[in-house]
Structure formats: structure tokens, C-alpha cells
mmCIF file of N, CA and C in Angstrom:
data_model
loop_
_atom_site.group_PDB
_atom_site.id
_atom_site.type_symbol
_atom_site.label_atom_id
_atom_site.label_comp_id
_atom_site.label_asym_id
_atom_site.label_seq_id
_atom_site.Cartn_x
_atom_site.Cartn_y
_atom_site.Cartn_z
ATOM 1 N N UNK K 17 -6.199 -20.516 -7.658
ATOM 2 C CA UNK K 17 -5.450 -19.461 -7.008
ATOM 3 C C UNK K 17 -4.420 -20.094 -6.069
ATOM 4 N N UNK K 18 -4.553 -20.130 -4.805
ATOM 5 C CA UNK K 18 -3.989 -20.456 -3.975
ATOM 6 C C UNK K 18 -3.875 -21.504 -2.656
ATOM 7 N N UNK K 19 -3.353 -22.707 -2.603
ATOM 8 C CA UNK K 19 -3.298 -23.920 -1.321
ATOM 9 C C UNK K 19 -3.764 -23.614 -0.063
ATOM 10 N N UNK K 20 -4.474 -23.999 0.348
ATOM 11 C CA UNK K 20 -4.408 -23.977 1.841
ATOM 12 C C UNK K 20 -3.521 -24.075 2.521
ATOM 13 N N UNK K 21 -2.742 -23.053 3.199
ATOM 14 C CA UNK K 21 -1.158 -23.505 3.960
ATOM 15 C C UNK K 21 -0.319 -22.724 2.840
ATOM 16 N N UNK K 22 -0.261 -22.331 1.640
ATOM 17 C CA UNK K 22 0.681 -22.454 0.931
ATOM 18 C C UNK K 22 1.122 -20.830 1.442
ATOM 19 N N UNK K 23 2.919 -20.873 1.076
ATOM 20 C CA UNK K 23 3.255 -19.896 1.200
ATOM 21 C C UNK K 23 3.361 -18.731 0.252
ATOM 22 N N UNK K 24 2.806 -17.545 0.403
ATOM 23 C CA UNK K 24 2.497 -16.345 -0.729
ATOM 24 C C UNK K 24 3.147 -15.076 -0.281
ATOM 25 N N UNK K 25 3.515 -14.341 -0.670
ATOM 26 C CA UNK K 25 3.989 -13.021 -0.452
ATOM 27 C C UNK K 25 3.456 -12.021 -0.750
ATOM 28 N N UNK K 26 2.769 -10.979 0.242
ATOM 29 C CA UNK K 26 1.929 -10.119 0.603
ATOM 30 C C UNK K 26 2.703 -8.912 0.575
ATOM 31 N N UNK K 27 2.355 -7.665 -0.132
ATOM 32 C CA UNK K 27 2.862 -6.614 -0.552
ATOM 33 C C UNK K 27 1.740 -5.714 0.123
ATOM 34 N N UNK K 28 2.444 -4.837 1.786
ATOM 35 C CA UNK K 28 1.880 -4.163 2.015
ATOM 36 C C UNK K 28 1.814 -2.626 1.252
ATOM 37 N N UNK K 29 0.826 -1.948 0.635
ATOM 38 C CA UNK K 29 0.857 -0.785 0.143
ATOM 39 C C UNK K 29 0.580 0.375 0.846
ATOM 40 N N UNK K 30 0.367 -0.349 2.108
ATOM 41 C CA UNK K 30 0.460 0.970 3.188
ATOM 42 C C UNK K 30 1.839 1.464 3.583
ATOM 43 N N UNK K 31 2.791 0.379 3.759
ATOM 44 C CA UNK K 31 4.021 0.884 4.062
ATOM 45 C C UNK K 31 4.851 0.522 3.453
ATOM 46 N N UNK K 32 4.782 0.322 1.852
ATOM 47 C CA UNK K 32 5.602 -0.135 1.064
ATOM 48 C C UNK K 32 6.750 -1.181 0.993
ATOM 49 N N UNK K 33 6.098 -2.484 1.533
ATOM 50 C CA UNK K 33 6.850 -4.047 2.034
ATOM 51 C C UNK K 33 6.356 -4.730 1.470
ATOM 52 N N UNK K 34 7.333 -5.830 1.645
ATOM 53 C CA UNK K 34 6.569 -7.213 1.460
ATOM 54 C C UNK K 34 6.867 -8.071 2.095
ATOM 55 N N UNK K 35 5.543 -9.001 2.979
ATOM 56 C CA UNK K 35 6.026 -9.736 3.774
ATOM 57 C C UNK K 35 5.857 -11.122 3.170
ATOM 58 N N UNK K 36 6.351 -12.303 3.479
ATOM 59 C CA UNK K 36 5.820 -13.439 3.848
ATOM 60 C C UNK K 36 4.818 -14.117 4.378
ATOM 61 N N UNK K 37 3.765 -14.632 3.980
ATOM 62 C CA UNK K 37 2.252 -15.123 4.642
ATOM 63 C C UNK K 37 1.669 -16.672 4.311
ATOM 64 N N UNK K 38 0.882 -17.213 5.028
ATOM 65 C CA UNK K 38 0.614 -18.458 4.500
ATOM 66 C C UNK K 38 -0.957 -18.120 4.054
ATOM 67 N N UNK K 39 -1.578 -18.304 2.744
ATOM 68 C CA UNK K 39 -2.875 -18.508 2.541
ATOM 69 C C UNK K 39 -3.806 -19.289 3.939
ATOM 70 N N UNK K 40 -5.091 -18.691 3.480
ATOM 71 C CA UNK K 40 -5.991 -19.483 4.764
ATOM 72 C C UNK K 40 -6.905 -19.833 3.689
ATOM 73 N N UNK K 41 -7.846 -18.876 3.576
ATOM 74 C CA UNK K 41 -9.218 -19.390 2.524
ATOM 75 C C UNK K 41 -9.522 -17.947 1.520
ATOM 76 N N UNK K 42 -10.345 -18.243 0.646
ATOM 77 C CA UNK K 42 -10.767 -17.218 -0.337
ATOM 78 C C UNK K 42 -12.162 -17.267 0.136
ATOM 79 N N UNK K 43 -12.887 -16.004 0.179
ATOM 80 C CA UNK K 43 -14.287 -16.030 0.020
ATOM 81 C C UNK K 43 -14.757 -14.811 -0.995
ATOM 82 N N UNK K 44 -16.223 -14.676 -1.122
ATOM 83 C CA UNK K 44 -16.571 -13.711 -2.006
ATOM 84 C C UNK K 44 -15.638 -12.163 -1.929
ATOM 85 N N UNK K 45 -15.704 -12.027 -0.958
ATOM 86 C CA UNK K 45 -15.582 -10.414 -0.632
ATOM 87 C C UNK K 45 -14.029 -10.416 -0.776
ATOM 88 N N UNK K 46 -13.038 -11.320 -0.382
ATOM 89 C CA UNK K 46 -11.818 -11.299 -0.700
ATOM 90 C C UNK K 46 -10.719 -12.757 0.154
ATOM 91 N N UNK K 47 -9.883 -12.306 0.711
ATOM 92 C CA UNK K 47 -8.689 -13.496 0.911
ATOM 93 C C UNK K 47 -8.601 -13.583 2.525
ATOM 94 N N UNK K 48 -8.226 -14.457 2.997
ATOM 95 C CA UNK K 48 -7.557 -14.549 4.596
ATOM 96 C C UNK K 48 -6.176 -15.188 4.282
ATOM 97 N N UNK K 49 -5.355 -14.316 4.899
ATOM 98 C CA UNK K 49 -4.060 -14.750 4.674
ATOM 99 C C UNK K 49 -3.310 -14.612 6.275
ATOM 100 N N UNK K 50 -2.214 -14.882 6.920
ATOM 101 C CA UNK K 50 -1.731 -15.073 8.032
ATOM 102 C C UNK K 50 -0.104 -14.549 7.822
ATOM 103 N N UNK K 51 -0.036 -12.851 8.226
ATOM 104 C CA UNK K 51 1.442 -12.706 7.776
ATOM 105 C C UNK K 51 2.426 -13.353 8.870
ATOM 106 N N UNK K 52 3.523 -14.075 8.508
ATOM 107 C CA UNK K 52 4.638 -14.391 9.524
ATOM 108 C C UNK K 52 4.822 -13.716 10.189
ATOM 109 N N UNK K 53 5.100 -14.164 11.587
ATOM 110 C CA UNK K 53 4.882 -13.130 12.506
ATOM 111 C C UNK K 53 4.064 -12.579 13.500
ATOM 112 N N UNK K 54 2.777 -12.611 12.731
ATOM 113 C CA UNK K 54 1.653 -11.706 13.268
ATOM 114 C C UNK K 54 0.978 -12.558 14.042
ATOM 115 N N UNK K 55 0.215 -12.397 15.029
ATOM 116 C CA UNK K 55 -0.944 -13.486 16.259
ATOM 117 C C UNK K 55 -2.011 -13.466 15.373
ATOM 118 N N UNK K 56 -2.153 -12.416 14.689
ATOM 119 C CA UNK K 56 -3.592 -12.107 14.099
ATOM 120 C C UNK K 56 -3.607 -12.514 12.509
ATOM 121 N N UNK K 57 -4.874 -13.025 11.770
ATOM 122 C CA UNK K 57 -4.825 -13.070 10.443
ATOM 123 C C UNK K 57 -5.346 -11.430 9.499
ATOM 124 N N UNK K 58 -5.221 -11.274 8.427
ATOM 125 C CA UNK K 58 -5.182 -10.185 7.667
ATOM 126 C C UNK K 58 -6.154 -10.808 6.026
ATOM 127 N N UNK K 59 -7.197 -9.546 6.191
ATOM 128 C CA UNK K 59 -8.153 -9.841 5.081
ATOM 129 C C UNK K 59 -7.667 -8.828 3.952
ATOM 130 N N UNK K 60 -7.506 -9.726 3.045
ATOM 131 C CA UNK K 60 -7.366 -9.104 1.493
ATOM 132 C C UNK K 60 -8.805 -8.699 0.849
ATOM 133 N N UNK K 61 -9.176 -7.618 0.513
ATOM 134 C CA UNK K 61 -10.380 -7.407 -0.212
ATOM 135 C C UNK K 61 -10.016 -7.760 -1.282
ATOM 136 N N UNK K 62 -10.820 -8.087 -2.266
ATOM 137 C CA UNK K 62 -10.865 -8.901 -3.547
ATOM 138 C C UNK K 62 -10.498 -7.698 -4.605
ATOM 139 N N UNK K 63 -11.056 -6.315 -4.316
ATOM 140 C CA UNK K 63 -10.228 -5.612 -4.956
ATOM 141 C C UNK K 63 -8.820 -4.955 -5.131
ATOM 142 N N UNK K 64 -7.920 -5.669 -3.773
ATOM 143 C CA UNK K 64 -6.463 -5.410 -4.007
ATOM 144 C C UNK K 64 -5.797 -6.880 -3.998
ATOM 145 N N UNK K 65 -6.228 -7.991 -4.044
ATOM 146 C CA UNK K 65 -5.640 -9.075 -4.537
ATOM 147 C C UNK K 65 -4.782 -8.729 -5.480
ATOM 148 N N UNK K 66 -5.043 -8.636 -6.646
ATOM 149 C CA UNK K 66 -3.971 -8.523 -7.505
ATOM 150 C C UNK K 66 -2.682 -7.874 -7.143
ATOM 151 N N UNK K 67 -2.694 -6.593 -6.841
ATOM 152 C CA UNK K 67 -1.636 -5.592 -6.671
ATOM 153 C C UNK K 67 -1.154 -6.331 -4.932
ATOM 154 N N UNK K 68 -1.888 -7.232 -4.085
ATOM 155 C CA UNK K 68 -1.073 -7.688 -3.041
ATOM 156 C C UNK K 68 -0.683 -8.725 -2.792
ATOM 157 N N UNK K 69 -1.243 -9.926 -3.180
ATOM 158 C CA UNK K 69 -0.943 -11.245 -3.150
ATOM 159 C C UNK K 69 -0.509 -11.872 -4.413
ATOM 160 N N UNK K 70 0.971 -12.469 -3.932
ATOM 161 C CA UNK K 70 1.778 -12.906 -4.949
ATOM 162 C C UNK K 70 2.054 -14.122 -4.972
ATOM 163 N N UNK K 71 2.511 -15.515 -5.896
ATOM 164 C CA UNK K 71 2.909 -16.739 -5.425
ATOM 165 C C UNK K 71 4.849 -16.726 -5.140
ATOM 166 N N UNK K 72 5.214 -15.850 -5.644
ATOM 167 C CA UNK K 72 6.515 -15.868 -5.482
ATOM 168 C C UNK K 72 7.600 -13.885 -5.430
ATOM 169 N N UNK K 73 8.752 -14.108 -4.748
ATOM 170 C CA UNK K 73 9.067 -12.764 -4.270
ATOM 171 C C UNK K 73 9.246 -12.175 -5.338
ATOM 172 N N UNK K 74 9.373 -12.822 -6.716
ATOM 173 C CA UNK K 74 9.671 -11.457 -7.967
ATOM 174 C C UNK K 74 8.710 -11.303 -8.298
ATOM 175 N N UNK K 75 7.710 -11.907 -8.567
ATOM 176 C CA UNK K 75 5.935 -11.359 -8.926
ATOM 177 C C UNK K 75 5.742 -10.068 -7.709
ATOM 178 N N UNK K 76 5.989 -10.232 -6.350
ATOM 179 C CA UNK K 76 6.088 -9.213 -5.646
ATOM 180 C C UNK K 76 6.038 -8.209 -5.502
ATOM 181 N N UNK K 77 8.043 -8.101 -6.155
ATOM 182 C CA UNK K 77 8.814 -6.891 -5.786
ATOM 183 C C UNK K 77 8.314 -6.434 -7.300
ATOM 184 N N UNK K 78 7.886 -7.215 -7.957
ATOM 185 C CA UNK K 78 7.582 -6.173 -9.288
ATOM 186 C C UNK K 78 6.199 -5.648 -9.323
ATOM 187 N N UNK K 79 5.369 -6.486 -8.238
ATOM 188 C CA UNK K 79 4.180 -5.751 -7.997
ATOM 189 C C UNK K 79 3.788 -4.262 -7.236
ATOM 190 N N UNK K 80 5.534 -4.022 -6.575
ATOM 191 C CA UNK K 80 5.463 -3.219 -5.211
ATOM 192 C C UNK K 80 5.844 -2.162 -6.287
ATOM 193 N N UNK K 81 6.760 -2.413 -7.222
ATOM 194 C CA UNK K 81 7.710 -1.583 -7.818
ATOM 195 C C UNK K 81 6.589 -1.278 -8.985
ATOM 196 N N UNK K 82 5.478 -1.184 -9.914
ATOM 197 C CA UNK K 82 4.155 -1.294 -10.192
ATOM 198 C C UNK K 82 3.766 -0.456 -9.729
ATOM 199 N N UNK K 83 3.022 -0.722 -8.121
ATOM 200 C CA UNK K 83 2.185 0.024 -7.548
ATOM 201 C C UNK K 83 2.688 1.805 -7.117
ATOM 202 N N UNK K 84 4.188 1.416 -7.332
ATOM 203 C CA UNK K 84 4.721 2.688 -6.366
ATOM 204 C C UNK K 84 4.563 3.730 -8.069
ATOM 205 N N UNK K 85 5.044 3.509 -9.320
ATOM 206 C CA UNK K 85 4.931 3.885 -10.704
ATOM 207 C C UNK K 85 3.662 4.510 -10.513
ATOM 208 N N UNK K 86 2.591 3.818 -10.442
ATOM 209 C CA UNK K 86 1.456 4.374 -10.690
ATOM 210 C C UNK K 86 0.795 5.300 -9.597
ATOM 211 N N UNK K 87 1.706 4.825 -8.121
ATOM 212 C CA UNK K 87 1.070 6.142 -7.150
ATOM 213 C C UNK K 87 1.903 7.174 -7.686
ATOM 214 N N UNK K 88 3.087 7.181 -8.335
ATOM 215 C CA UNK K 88 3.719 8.257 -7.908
ATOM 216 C C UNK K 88 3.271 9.621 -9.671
ATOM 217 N N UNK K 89 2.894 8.724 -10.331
ATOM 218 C CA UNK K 89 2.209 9.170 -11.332
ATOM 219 C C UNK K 89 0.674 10.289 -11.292
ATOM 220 N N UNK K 90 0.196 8.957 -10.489
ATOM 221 C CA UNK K 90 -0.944 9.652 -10.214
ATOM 222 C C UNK K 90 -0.848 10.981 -8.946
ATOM 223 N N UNK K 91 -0.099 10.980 -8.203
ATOM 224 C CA UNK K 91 0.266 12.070 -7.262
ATOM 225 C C UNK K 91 0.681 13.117 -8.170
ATOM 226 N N UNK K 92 1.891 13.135 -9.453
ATOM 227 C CA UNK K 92 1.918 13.965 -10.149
ATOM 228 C C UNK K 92 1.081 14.682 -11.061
ATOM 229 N N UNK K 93 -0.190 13.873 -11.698
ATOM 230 C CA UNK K 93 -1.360 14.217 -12.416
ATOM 231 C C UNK K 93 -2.285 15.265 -11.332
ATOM 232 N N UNK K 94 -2.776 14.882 -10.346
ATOM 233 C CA UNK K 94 -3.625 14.956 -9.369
ATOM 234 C C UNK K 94 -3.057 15.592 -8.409
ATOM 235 N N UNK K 95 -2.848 17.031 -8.089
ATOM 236 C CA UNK K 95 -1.957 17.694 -6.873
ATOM 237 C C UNK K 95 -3.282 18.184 -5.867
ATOM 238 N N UNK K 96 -4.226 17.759 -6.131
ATOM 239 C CA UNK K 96 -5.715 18.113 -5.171
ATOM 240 C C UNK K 96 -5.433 17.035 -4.175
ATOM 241 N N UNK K 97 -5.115 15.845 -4.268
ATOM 242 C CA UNK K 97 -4.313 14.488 -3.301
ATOM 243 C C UNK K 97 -3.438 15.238 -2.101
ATOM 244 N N UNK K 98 -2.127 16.058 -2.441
ATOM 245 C CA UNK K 98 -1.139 16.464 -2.109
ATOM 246 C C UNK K 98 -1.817 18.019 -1.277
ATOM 247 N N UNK K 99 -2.380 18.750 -1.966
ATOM 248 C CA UNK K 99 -3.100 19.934 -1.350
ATOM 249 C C UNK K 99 -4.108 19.352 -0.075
ATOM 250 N N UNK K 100 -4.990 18.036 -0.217
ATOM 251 C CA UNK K 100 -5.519 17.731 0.764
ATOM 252 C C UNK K 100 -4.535 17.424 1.880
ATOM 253 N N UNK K 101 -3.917 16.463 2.045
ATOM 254 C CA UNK K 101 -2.443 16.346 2.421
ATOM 255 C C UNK K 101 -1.724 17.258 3.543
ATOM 256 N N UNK K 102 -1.920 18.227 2.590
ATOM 257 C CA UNK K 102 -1.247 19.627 3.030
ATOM 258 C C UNK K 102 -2.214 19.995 3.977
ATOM 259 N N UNK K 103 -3.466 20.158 4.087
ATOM 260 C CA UNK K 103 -4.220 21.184 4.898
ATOM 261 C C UNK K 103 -4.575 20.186 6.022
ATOM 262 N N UNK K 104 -4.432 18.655 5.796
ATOM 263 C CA UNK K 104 -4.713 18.163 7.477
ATOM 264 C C UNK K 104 -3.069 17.921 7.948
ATOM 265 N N UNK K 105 -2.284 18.221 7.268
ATOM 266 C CA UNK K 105 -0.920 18.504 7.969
ATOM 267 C C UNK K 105 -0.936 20.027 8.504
ATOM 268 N N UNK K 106 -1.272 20.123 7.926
ATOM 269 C CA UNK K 106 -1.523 22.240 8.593
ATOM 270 C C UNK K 106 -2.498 22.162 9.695
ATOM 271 N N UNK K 107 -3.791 21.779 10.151
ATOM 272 C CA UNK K 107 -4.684 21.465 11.126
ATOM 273 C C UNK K 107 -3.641 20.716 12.518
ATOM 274 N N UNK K 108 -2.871 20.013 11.999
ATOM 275 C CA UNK K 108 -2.001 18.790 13.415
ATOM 276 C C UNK K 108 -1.272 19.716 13.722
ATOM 277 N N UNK K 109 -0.395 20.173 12.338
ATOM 278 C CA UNK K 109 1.251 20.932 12.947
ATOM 279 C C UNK K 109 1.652 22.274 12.731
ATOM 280 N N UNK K 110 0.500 22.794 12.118
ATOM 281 C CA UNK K 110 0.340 24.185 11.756
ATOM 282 C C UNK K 110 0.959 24.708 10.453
ATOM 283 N N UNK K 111 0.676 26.070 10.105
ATOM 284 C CA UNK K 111 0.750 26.708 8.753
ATOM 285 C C UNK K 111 2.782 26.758 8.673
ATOM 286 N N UNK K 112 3.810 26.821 9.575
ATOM 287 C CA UNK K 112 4.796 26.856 9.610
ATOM 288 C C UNK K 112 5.361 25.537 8.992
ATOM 289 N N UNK K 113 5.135 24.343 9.698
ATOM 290 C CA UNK K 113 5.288 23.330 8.797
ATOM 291 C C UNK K 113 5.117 22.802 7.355
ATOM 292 N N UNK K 114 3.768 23.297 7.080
ATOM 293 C CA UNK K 114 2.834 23.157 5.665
ATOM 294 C C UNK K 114 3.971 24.071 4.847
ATOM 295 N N UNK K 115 4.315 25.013 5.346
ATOM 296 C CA UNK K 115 4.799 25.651 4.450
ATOM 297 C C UNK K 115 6.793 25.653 4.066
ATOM 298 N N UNK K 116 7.400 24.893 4.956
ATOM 299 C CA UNK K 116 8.208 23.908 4.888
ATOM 300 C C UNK K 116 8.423 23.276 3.889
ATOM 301 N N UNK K 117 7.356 22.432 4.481
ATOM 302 C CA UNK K 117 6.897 21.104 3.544
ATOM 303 C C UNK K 117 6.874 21.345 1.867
ATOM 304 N N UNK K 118 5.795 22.316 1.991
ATOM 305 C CA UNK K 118 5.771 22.423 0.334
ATOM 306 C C UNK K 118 6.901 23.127 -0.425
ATOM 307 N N UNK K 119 7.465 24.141 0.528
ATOM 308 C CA UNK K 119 8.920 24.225 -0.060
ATOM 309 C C UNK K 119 10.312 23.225 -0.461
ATOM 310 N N UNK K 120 9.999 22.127 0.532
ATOM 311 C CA UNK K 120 11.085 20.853 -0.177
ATOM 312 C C UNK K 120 10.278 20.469 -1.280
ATOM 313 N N UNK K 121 8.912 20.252 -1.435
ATOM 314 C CA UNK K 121 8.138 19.803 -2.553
ATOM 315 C C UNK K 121 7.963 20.266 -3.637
ATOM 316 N N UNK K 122 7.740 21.919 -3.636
ATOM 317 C CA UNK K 122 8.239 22.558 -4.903
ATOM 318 C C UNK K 122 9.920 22.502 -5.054
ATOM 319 N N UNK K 123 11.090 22.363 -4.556
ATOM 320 C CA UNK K 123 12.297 22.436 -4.681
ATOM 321 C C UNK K 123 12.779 20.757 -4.969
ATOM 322 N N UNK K 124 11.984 19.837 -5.361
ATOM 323 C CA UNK K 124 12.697 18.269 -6.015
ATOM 324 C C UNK K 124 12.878 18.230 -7.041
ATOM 325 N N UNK K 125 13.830 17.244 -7.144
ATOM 326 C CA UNK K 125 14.755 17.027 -8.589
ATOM 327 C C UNK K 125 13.182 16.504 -9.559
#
């Protein structure tokens, strides 16, 4: 897999990036990696390795560009995702918003 020290590129799927990181170690459960930048290190679970840790930026951006295909797929299959969504956005900001909301959402290209 990956050097000790070596530099890898980490595809956050929480906020749809990718940063720069140096490998630390692999263990069972998953990765320690160190994003540039950060004071703190960041654990990869072994089940999003693939879709986050890359050796180079086009394995990456084609991993980011991948992951976003298949969320945005599966958001279209699955609108129980989007309805959940909806009702703890309605609980924070109320039924005026929710209903906003789903009006730009039913009204996209």
C-alpha cells in the first residue's frame, strides 16, 4: 500500500475535497494519515480506504468525481434519505423552510 512519510491524497467525502496528507501506519481497523495543515492526525476506517486514499491527484479527483455519481444516484433511487433530511430540517428551521426547500427540489433541471 503505502510508505511511511509518503505523500497521498485524501478525498474528504464529507465536504467534497481533496487534500494533501502524509501516510503514518496501517492497522487492522484502518489507516493513520496526517492532512497538511492539520496539528492533529486523521483515521481512515478500512472501509473507506478505497473511495479516500489515493497515491496520486488523478486517482483522486476521479475518486471524488466516482463518489459524488454514486451519491447522487443513490439520492435519486432512495428519496426516504432526502424526506429524512427534510423533517430534521423542519425540527431546526421549521415547516416554512422545509417547504421552500422542497420547492427548489421539486423545481431542478
Amino acid at each position: 500500500m503505502f510508505k511511511e512519510g509518503q505523500k497521498i491524497f485524501y478525498v474528504d467525502t464529507r465536504d467534497g475535497i481533496i487534500e494533501t496528507a502524509r501516510f503514518i501506519e496501517k492497522t487492522s481497523d484502518g489507516t493513520w494519515i496526517r492532512i497538511d495543515g492539520h496539528a492533529i492526525n486523521t483515521f481512515v476506517y478500512s472501509d473507506y480506504q478505497d473511495k479516500s486514499l489515493f497515491e496520486d491527484l488523478t486517482q483522486a479527483e476521479t475518486g471524488l468525481e466516482n463518489y459524488k455519481i454514486n451519491l447522487k444516484s443513490r439520492l435519486l433511487k432512495n428519496n426516504f434519505f432526502i424526506k429524512d433530511i427534510l423533517l430534521r430540517l423542519e425540527k431546526h428551521e421549521g415547516k416554512l423552510y422545509v417547504d421552500v426547500v422542497s420547492e427548489i427540489l421539486n423545481n431542478r433541471p
